[in-house]
Coordinates of C-alpha atoms in Angstrom, one line a residue:
M1 CA 171.2 162.6 -32.4
K2 CA 173.0 160.0 -31.5
I3 CA 170.7 157.4 -29.9
I4 CA 172.2 154.3 -29.1
V5 CA 170.1 151.1 -28.5
N6 CA 170.3 148.3 -26.5
D7 CA 168.8 144.9 -27.1
S8 CA 168.6 143.9 -23.7
L9 CA 168.1 145.9 -20.5
P10 CA 170.3 145.6 -18.2
D11 CA 168.3 143.6 -14.8
N12 CA 168.7 145.4 -11.2
K13 CA 171.5 144.2 -9.8
E14 CA 173.7 145.2 -13.3
C15 CA 170.7 148.1 -12.9
A16 CA 172.2 149.3 -9.2
N17 CA 176.0 148.3 -9.9
S18 CA 176.5 151.4 -13.2
L19 CA 174.2 153.7 -11.1
N20 CA 176.5 153.5 -7.7
N21 CA 179.6 153.8 -10.8
V22 CA 177.7 157.1 -11.8
L23 CA 177.6 158.4 -8.7
D24 CA 180.9 157.6 -7.4
A25 CA 182.4 159.2 -10.6
L26 CA 179.7 162.7 -10.1
Y27 CA 180.7 162.9 -6.7
V28 CA 184.3 163.2 -7.6
I29 CA 183.9 165.4 -10.6
N30 CA 180.9 167.4 -9.6
G31 CA 180.4 170.4 -9.7
K32 CA 181.0 173.6 -12.2
W33 CA 184.8 173.5 -12.1
K34 CA 186.3 170.4 -11.1
L35 CA 186.5 169.2 -15.2
A36 CA 187.1 173.0 -16.2
I37 CA 190.5 173.3 -13.9
I38 CA 191.8 169.6 -14.8
L39 CA 191.2 171.0 -18.5
C40 CA 193.2 173.8 -17.9
L41 CA 196.2 171.5 -16.2
V42 CA 196.1 169.3 -18.5
Q43 CA 197.1 171.8 -21.4
S44 CA 199.8 172.9 -18.7
S45 CA 201.3 173.6 -15.4
K46 CA 200.2 176.4 -13.3
R47 CA 199.9 179.0 -11.3
F48 CA 196.8 180.3 -8.3
N49 CA 197.1 183.4 -10.3
E50 CA 197.0 181.8 -13.8
L51 CA 194.2 179.4 -13.0
Q52 CA 192.3 182.3 -12.3
H53 CA 192.5 184.1 -14.8
E54 CA 191.7 181.0 -17.5
I55 CA 188.6 180.2 -16.1
R56 CA 186.4 182.9 -15.4
G57 CA 183.9 183.8 -12.7
I58 CA 185.7 181.4 -9.8
S59 CA 186.2 183.4 -7.0
P60 CA 189.4 182.2 -5.3
K61 CA 187.8 181.2 -2.7
V62 CA 186.6 178.5 -4.7
L63 CA 189.2 177.6 -6.9
A64 CA 191.5 176.7 -3.6
K65 CA 188.7 174.2 -2.5
E66 CA 188.7 173.0 -5.9
L67 CA 192.4 172.4 -5.9
K68 CA 192.5 170.6 -2.9
D69 CA 189.5 168.5 -3.4
L70 CA 191.4 167.4 -7.6
E71 CA 194.3 167.6 -5.3
L72 CA 193.2 164.8 -2.7
N73 CA 191.4 162.5 -5.2
D74 CA 195.2 162.4 -7.5
F75 CA 193.7 164.8 -10.8
I76 CA 196.3 167.0 -9.6
I77 CA 199.8 167.6 -8.3
R78 CA 201.0 170.7 -5.6
K79 CA 204.2 171.6 -6.5
V80 CA 205.9 174.2 -3.7
Y81 CA 209.4 175.4 -4.9
P82 CA 210.8 177.2 -2.0
A83 CA 211.3 181.0 -3.2
T84 CA 211.1 184.7 -1.8
P85 CA 207.9 184.4 -2.2
V86 CA 206.6 180.8 -2.5
I87 CA 206.5 179.2 -5.7
I88 CA 203.1 177.0 -5.9
I89 CA 202.8 175.0 -9.4
Y90 CA 200.3 173.3 -10.2
E91 CA 200.1 169.9 -13.3
A92 CA 197.6 167.3 -13.7
T93 CA 198.8 163.8 -12.9
E94 CA 198.8 161.0 -15.3
Y95 CA 195.7 160.2 -13.4
S96 CA 193.9 162.7 -14.8
R97 CA 194.5 162.5 -18.6
T98 CA 192.1 159.1 -17.9
L99 CA 189.4 161.6 -18.5
K100 CA 190.3 161.9 -22.2
N101 CA 187.1 160.4 -23.1
V102 CA 184.3 161.2 -21.0
I103 CA 185.4 165.0 -21.8
G104 CA 185.5 163.9 -24.7
E105 CA 181.4 161.7 -25.0
L106 CA 180.5 165.0 -22.4
A107 CA 181.8 167.6 -25.2
A108 CA 179.4 165.9 -28.1
W109 CA 176.7 164.9 -26.0
G110 CA 176.9 168.9 -25.0
E111 CA 177.0 169.8 -28.5
Q112 CA 174.1 167.3 -29.5
H113 CA 171.7 168.8 -26.6
R114 CA 173.0 172.1 -27.8
E115 CA 171.5 171.8 -31.3
K116 CA 168.6 169.8 -30.5
I117 CA 167.2 173.0 -28.2
K118 CA 168.4 175.8 -30.7
Q119 CA 166.2 173.4 -33.3
S120 CA 163.5 173.6 -30.1
M121 CA 163.5 177.4 -30.1
R122 CA 163.1 177.8 -33.7
K123 CA 160.1 175.0 -33.8
Q124 CA 158.7 177.2 -31.4
S125 CA 158.9 180.6 -32.6

């Protein structure tokens, strides 16, 4: 596991500012589904049913709520095409692509954490 070492600890003000920034970020991308939805839409634009099919376990009610939240925070765009029936397509914005590094770091950390837990479990058995 990669350990990050800082030469000096942040002072109280820097720590409080960092904490506020992290809390703001978590508030916007919180929950089990938001990053999964963003990842699906970064790959390609999709309709509601396509998203629900790709993201196993998400209910229609939760998906609708999460899509509204993501749209309000400018992570996705909802395009309505007049047809019979109406066609609604969801797509990722350029702003959602700014999460690329964050998602990459989370994925790397998640992999390291999974390995650590596996090793822990091996030692216990």
